Coordinates of C-alpha atoms in Angstrom, one line a residue:
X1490 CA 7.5 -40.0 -20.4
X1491 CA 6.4 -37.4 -22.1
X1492 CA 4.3 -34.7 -19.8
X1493 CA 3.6 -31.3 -19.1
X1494 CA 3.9 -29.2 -16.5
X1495 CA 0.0 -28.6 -16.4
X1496 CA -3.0 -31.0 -15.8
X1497 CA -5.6 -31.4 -18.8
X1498 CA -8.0 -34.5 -18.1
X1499 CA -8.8 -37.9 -19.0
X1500 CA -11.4 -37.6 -21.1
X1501 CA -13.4 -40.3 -22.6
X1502 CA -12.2 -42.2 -25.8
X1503 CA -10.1 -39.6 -27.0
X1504 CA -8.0 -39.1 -23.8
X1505 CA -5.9 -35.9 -23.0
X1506 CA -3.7 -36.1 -19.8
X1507 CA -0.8 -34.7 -19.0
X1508 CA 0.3 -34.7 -15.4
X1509 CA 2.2 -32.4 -13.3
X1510 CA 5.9 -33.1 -13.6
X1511 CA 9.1 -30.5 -13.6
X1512 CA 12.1 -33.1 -13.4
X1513 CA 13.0 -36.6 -14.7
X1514 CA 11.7 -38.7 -11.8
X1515 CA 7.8 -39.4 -13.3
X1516 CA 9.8 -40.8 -16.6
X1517 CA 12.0 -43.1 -14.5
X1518 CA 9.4 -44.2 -12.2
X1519 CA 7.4 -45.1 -15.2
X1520 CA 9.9 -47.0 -16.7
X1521 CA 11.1 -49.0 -13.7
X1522 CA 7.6 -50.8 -13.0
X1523 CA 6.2 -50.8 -16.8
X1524 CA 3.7 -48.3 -16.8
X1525 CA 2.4 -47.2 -20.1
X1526 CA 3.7 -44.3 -21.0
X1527 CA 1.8 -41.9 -23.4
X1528 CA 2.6 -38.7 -25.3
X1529 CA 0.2 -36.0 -25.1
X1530 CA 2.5 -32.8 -25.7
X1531 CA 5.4 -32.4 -28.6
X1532 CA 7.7 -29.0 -29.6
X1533 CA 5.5 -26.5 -30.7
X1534 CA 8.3 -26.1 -33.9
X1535 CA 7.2 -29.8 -35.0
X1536 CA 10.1 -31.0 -33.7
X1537 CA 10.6 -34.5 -32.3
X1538 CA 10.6 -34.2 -28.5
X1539 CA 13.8 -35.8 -26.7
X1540 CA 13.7 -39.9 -26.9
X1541 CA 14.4 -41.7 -23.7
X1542 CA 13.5 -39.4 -21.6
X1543 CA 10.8 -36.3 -20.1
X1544 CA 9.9 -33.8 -22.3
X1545 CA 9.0 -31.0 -19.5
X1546 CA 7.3 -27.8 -21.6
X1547 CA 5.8 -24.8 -21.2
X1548 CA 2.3 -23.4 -22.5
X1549 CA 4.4 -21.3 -25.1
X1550 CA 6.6 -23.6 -26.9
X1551 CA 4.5 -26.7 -26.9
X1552 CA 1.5 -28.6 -29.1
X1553 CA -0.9 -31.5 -28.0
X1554 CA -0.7 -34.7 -29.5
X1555 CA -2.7 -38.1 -29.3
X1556 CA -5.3 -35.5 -27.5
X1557 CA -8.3 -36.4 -30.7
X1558 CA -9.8 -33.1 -31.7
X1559 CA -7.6 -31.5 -29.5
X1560 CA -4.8 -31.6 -31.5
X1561 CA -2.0 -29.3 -32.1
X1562 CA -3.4 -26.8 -29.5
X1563 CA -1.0 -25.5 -26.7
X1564 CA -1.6 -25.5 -23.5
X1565 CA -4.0 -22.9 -22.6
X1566 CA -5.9 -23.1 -25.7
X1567 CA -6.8 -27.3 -24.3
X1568 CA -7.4 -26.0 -21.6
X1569 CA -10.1 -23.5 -22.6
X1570 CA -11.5 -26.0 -25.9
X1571 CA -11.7 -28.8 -23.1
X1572 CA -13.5 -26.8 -20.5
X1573 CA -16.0 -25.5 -23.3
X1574 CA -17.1 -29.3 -24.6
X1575 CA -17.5 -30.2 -20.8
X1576 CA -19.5 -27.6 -20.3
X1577 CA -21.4 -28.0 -23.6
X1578 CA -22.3 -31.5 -22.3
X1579 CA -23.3 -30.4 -19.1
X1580 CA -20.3 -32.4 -17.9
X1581 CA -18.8 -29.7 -15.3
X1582 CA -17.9 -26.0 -15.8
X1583 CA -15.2 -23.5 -15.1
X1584 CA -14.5 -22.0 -11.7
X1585 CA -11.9 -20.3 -9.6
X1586 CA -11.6 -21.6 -6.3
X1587 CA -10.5 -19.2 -3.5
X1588 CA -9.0 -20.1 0.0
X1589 CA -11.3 -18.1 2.1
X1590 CA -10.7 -18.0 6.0
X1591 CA -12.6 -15.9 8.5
X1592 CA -10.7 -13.3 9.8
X1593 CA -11.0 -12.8 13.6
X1594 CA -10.4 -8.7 14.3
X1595 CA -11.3 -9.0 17.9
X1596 CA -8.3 -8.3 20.3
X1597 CA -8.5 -8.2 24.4
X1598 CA -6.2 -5.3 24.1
X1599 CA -5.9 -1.4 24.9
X1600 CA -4.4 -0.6 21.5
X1601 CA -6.6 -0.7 18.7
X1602 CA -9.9 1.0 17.2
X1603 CA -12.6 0.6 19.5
X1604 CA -15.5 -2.0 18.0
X1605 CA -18.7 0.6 17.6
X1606 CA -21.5 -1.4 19.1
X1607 CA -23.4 -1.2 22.4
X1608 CA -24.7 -4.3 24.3
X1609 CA -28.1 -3.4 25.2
X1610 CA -30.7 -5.5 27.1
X1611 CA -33.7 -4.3 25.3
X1612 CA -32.8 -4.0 21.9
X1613 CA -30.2 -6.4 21.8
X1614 CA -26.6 -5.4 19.5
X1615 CA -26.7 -1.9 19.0
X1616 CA -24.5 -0.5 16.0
X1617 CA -22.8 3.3 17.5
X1618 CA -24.6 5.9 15.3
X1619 CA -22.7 7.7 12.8
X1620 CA -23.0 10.9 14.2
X1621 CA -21.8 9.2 17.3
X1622 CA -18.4 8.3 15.5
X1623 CA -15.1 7.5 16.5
X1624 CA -15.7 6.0 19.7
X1625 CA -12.3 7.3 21.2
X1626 CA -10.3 4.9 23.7
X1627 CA -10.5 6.4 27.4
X1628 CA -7.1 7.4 29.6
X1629 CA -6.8 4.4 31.2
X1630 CA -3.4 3.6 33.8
X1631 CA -3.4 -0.6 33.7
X1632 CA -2.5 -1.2 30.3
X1633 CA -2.7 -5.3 31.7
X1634 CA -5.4 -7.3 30.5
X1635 CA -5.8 -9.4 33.6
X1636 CA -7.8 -12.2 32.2
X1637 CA -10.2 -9.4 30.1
X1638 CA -9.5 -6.7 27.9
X1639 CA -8.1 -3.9 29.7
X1640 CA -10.7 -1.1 28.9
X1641 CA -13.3 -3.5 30.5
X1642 CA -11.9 -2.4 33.9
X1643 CA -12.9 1.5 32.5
X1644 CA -16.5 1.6 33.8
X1645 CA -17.2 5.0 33.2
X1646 CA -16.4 4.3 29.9
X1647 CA -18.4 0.9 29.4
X1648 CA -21.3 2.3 31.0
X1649 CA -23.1 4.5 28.2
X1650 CA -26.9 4.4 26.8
X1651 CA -28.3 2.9 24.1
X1652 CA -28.4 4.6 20.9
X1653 CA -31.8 2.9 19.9
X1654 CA -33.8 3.2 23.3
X1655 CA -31.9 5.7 25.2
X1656 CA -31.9 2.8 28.2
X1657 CA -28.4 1.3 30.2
X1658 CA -26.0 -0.1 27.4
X1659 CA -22.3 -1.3 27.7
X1660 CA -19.9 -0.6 24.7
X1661 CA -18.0 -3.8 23.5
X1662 CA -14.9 -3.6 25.6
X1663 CA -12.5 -5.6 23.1
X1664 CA -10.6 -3.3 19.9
X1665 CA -10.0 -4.3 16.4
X1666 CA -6.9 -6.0 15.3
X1667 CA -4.4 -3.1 14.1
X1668 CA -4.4 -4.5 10.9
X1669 CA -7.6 -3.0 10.6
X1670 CA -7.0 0.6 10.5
X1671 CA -3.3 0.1 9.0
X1672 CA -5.1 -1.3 6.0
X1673 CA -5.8 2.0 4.4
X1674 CA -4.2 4.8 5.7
X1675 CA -2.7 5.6 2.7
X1676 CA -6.5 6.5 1.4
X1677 CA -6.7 9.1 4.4
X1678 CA -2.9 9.9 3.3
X1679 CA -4.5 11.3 -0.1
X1680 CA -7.1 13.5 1.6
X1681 CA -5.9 14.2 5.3
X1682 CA -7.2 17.4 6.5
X1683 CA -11.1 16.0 5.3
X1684 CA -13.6 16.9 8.6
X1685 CA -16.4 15.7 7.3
X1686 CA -15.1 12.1 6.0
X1687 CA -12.6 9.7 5.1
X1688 CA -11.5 10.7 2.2
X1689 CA -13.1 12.4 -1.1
X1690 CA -13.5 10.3 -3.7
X1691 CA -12.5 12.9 -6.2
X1692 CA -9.2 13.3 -4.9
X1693 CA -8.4 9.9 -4.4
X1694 CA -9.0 9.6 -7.9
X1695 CA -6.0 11.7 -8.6
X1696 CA -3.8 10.0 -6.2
X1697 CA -4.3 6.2 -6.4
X1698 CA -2.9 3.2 -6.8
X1699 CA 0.1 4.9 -4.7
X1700 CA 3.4 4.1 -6.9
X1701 CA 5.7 2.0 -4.8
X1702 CA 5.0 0.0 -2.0
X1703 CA 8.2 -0.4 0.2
X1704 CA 8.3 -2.4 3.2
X1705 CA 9.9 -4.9 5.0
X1706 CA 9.0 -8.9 4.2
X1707 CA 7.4 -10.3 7.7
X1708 CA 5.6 -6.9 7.6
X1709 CA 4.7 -6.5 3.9
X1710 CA 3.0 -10.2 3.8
X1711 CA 0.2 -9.8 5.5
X1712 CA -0.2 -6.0 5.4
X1713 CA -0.1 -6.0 1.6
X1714 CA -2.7 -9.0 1.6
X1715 CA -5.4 -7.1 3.8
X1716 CA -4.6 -4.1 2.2
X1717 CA -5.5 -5.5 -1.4
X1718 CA -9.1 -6.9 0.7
X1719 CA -9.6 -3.8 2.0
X1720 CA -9.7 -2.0 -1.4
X1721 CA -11.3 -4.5 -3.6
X1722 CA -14.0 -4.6 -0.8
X1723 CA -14.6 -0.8 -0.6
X1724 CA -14.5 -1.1 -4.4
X1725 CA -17.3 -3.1 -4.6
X1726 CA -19.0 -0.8 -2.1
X1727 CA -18.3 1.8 -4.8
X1728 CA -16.1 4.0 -2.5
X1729 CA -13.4 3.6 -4.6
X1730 CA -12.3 3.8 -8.4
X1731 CA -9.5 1.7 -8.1
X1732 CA -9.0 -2.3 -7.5
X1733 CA -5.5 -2.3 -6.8
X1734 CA -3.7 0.0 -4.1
X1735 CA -0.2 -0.2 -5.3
X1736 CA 1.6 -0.1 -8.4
X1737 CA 4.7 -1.9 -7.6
X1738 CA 6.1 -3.9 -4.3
X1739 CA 9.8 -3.8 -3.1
X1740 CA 10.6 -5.8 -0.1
X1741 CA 13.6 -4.6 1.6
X1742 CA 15.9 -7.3 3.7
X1743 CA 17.1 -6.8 7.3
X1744 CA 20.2 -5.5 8.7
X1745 CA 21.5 -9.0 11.1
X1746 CA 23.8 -8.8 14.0
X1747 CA 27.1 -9.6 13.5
X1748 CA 26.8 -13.1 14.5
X1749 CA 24.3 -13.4 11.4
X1750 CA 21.8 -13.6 13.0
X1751 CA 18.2 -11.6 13.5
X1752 CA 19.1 -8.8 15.8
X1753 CA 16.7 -9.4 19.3
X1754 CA 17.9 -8.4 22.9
X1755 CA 17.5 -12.3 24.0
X1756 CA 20.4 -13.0 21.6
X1757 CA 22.4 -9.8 23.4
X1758 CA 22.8 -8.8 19.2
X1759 CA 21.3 -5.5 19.0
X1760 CA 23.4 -2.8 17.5
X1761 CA 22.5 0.3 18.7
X1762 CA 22.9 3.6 16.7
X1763 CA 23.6 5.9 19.4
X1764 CA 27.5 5.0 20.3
X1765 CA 28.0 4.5 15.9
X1766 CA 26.5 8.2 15.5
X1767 CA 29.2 9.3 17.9
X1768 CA 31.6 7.6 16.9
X1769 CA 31.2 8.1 12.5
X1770 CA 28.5 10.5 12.2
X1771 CA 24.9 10.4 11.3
X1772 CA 26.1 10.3 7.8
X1773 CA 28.7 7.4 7.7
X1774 CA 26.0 4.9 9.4
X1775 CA 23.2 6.0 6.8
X1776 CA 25.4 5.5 4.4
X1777 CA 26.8 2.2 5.9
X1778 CA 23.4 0.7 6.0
X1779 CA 22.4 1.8 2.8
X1780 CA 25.9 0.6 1.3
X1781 CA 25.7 -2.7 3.0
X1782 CA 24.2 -5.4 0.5
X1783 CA 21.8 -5.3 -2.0
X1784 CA 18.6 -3.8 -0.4
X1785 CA 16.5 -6.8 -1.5
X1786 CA 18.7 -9.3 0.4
X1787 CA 19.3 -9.7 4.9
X1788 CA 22.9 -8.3 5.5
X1789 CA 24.9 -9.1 8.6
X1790 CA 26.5 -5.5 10.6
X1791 CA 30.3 -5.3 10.2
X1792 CA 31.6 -2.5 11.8
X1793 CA 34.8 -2.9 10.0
X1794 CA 33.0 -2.2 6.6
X1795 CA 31.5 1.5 8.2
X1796 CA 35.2 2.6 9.1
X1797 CA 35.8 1.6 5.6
X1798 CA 32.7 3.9 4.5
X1799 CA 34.2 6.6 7.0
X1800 CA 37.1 7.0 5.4
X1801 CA 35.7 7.2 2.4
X1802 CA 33.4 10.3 3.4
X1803 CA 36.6 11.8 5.0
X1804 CA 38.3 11.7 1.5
X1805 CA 35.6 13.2 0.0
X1806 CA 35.6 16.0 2.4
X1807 CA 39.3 16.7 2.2
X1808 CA 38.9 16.9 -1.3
X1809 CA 36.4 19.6 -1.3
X1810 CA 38.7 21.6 2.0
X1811 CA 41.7 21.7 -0.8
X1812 CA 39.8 21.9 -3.8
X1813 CA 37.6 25.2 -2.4
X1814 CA 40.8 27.1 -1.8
X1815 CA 42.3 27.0 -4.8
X1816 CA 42.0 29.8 -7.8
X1817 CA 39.0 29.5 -10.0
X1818 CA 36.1 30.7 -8.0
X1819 CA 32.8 28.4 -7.4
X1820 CA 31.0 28.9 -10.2
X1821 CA 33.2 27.1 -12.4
X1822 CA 33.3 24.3 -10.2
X1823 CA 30.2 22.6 -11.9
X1824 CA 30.8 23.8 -15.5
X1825 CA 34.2 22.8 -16.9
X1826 CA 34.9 24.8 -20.2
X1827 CA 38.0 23.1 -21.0
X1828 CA 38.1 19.5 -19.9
X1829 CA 41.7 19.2 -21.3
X1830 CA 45.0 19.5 -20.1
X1831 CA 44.9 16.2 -17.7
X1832 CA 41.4 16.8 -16.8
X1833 CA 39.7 15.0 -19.7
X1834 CA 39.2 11.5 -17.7
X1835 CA 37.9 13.1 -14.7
X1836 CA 35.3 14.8 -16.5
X1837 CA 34.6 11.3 -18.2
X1838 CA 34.4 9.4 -15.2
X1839 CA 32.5 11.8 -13.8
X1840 CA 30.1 11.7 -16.2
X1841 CA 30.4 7.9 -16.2
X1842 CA 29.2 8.5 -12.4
X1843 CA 26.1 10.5 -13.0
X1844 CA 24.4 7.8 -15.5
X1845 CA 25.6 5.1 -13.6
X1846 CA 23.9 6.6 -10.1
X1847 CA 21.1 7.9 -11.4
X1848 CA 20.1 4.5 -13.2
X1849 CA 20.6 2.8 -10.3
X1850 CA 18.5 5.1 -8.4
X1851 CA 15.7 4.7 -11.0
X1852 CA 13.1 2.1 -10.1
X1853 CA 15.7 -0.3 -8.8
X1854 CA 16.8 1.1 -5.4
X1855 CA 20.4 0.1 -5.8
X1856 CA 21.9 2.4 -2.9
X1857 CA 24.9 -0.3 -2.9
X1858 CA 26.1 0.1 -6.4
X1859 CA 25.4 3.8 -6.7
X1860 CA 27.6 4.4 -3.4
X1861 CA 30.3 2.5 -4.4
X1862 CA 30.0 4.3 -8.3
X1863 CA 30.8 7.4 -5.9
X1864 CA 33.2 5.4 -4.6
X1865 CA 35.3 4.8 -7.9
X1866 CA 34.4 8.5 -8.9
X1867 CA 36.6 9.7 -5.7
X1868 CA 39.3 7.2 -6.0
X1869 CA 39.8 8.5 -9.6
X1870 CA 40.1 11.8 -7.9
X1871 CA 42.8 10.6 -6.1
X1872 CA 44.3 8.6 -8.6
X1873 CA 45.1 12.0 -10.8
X1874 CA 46.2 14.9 -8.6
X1875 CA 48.2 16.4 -10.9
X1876 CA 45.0 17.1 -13.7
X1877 CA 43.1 20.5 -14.4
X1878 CA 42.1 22.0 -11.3
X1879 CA 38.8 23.2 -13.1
X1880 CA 38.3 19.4 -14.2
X1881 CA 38.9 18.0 -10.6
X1882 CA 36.7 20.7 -8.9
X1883 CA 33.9 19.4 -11.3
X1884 CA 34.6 15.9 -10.8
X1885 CA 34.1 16.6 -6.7
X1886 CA 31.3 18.8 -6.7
X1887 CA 29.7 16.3 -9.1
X1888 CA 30.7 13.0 -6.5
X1889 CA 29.3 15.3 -3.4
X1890 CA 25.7 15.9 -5.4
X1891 CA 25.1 12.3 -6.1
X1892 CA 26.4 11.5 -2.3
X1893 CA 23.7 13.7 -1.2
X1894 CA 20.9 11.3 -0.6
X1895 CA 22.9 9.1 1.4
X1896 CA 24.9 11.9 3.3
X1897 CA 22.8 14.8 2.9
X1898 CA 24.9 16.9 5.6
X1899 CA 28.8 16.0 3.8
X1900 CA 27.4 16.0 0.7
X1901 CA 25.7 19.7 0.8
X1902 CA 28.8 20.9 2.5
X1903 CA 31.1 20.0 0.1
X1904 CA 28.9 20.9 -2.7
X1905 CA 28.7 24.5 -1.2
X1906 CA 32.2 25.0 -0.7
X1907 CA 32.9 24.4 -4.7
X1908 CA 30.1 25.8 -6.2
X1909 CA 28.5 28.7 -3.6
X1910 CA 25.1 27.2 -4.4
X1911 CA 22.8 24.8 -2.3
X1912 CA 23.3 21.6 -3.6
X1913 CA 19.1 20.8 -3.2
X1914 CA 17.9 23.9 -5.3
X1915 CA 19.6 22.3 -7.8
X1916 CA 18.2 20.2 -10.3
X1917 CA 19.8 16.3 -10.4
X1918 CA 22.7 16.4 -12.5
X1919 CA 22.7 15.0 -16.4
X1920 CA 25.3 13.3 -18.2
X1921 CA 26.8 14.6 -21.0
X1922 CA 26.2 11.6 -23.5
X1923 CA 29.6 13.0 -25.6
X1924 CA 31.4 12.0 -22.6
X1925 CA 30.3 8.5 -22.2
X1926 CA 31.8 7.7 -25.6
X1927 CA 35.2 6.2 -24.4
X1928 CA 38.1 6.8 -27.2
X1929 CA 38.9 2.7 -26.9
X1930 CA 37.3 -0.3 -25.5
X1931 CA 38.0 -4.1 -24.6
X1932 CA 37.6 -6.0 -27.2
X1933 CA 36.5 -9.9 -26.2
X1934 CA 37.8 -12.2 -28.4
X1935 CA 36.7 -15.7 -28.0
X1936 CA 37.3 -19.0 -31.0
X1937 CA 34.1 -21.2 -30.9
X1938 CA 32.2 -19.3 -28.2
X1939 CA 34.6 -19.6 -25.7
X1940 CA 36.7 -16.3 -24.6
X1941 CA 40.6 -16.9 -25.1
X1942 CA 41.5 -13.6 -25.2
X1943 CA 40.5 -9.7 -24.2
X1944 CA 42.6 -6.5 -26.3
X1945 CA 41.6 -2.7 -26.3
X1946 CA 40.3 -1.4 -29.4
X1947 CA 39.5 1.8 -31.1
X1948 CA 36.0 2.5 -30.7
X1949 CA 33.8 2.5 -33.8
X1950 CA 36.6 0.8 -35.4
X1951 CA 35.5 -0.6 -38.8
X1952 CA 34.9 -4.6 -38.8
X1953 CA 38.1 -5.6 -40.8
X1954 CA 40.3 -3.9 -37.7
X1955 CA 38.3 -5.8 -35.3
X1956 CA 38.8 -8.7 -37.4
X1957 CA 42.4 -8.6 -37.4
X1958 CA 42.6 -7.7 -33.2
X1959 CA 41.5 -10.7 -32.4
X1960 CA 43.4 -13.3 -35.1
X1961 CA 46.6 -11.2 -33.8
X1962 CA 45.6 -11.6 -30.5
X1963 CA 48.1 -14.4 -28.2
X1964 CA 44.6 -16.4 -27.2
X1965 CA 43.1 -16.5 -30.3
X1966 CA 46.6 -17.5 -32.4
X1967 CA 47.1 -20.4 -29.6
X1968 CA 43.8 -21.7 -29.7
X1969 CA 43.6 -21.8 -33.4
X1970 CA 46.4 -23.8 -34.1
X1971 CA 46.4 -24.2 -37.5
X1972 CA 42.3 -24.9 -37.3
X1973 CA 40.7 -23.7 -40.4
X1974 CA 38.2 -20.7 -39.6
X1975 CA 34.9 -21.6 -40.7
X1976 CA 33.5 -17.9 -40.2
X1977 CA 34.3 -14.6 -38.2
X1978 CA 31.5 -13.1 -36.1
X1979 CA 31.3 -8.9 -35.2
X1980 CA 29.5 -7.4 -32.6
X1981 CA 30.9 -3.8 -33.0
X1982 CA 32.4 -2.5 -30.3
X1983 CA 31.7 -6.0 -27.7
X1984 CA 33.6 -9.1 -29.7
X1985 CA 34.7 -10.9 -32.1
X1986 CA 33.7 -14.6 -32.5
X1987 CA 36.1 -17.1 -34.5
X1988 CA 34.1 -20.3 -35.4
X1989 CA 36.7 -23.5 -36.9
X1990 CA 35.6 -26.0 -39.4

């Protein structure tokens, strides 16, 4: 059966339908109680489509077929030369269907903006004046409803005259959901200290659509939704200049209990940061949560894993304790003049840290692959204690800058001590791109797409060296086996390809 993942039409003689379908099931079902099966869609290439079974396309790499004057269009071009002959015909027309609800703001609460109307008896519902505006919430002590909203039980506060006739009025007594006003602070945000309205529309225009939206995903759902209503709507009230609010969404996941579960104090999972700030520091538990999982995804507390990001902090610091008191003096700590004598790959790695961390920190929030780059920076620390002390006292002061956002405190201690400066009047480090050039590299070698093999290699080496790695190469030689070699592929400085005829 041979459909598309869209719906055209039946239409008339010349009939173009393709119906919704994503797997193999419509083709089968077809098959087994003799439908007729018809092809309306082929490979946009002019290829034959696959025999025997569903052809399942997209708008971009397909054609129409059988379809009459409709013919080697794709998708959304039938779509739009269908919908303009109906409508040319007066047969039906194009439209966007919305799944409009009405929104209920009312709440029988204390918390929440007071609705500005007053109930008069004369002149019916009464809209507060502006002049008139906020209506502020009274001091109240019974938070409870009690069957009615709780500022009904306020009579001073209900009882007020009407803004139209001057006569007895009562002011509606139930708030607005909190939905409401949390659907665009962020304008006031842009122009806060304003007395005389909500924002100017001026500055907003300098400020908006904010740049990143973060937010957790039961929160973010809704909020985002009526925060998009709220702006389109003052939009088309012309208070705004701007349709959308934010540029770009990130959801972040939640940090379970250790059962794996949502933390709640029915389930008795609730971790509470009091006793781990004791315990590890402020630092080691930021870092800890940050650390955790990708940010995107739920992650389960193990309190295991923060003695393991402890230690780690620990190391750092006792690096910068020695480090500081050796000869050399802070300023050289972040400048190393001569990377040699054993400090060569510490500088390297180092750099290696900085691009590694600061892409990671750019647009993507990876905190978990940036702390544990830090991580390998450190170990690599550790790894070489015998290098040049002006090399390792670079390489630390470098690991306890890019810790900095995640431990601030650690990190601008141990930055101090090696350099004498304050590690956030200083811009974010740069990599050196000279030291991201590795001397050698690891050269995949694979024999008909498959990898048999991996050897280092010079980098830049010329393609005939390459070329000879990998046929010398114990995987390669095995899997050969006397094969004849059709062609040899390069990808300088990433692999080496041997195809067989």
């Amino acid at each position: 059966m041979y459909v598309a993942d869209y719906v055209l039409m039946e239409y008339g003689t010349g009939a173009v339908m393709a119906v919704p379908a994503h797997d193999q099931r419509d083709y089968d079902f077809a098959t087994a109680f003799g439908l007729p099966i018809r092809q309306v869609v082929a490979p946009a290439d002019g290829s034959e489509p696959p025999a025997g079974e569903a052809f399942i396309s997209h708008s971009d790499d397909e054609r129409l077929v059988n379809s009459g004057e409709f013919d080697g269009l794709t998708a959304v071009e039938g779509k739009q030369a269908i919908i303009a002959r109906l409508q040319r015909e007066g047969r039906g027309q194009e439209s966007v269907n919305f799944r409009l609800r009405d929104w209920l703001i009312s709440r029988q609460r204390y918390w929440g903006c007071p609705i500005p109307v007053v109930y008069c008896d004369n002149c019916g519902l009464v809209p507060v004046p502006d002049d008139q505006l906020p209506v502020r919430l009274p001091e109240i002590e019974d938070f409870q409803p009690r069957g009615r909203s709780p500022l009904a039980a306020a009579e001073d506060w209900v009882n007020t005259s009407c803004p139209s006739c001057g006569g007895p009025g009562r002011r509606e007594t139930d708030t607005m959901d909190t939905f409401v006003d949390s659907s665009w602070y962020f304008l006031r945000y842009c122009d806060a200290h304003n007395d005389t309205a909500p924002w100017d529309r001026e500055v907003l225009r300098n400020w908006l659509p904010v740049d990143q939206y973060i937010g957790g995903v039961e929160h973010a759902i809704l909020h985002l939704m009526y925060a998009r209503f709220f702006v389109k709507a003052l939009a088309d009230m012309d208070l705004l200049d701007v349709q959308e609010p934010f540029k770009a969404l990130f959801t972040q996941g939640m940090i379970l209990g250790p059962d794996g579960q949502k933390m709640s104090k029915s389930r008795g999972n609730v971790i509470s940061p009091t006793p781990i700030v004791e315990r590890f520091g402020v630092d080691a538990a930021r870092c800890y949560v940050l650390f955790i999982g990708p940010p995107d995804q739920d992650a389960a507390w193990n309190e295991t894993s923060l003695e393991g990001v402890h230690r780690f902090l620990a190391r750092l610091w006792r690096l910068g304790s020695e480090l500081s008191e050796l000869a050399g003096g802070p300023a050289d700590a972040d400048a190393p003049a001569d990377p040699q004598g054993g400090g060569l790959e510490l500088v390297r790695k180092a750099n290696w840290a900085i691009d590694k961390v600061t892409g990671d920190l750019s647009g993507r929030f990876a905190f978990n692959t940036a702390i544990a780059a830090i991580m390998e920076l450190v170990n690599e620390l550790y790894r070489h204690p015998e290098a040049d002390g002006q090399a390792r006292r670079f390489a630390t002061a470098t690991a306890a800058s890019l810790i900095f956002p995640f431990a601030p405190h650690l990190g601008s201690e141990v930055y101090e001590l090696l350099t004498g400066v304050r590690v956030w009047e200083q811009p974010w480090p740069a990599a050196d791109p000279a030291m991201l050039v590795a001397d050698t590299f690891e050269l995949v070698c694979m024999v008909n797409g498959r990898v048999r093999d991996r050897v280092t290699a010079p980098t830049g080496a010329p393609r005939e060296e390459l070329e000879q790695l990998a046929l010398d190469s114990r995987g390669v030689k095995t899997h050969l086996d006397g094969h004849a070699i059709a062609k040899i592929v390069v990808v300088p400085d990433k692999l080496v390809n041997v195809v067989t005829g």
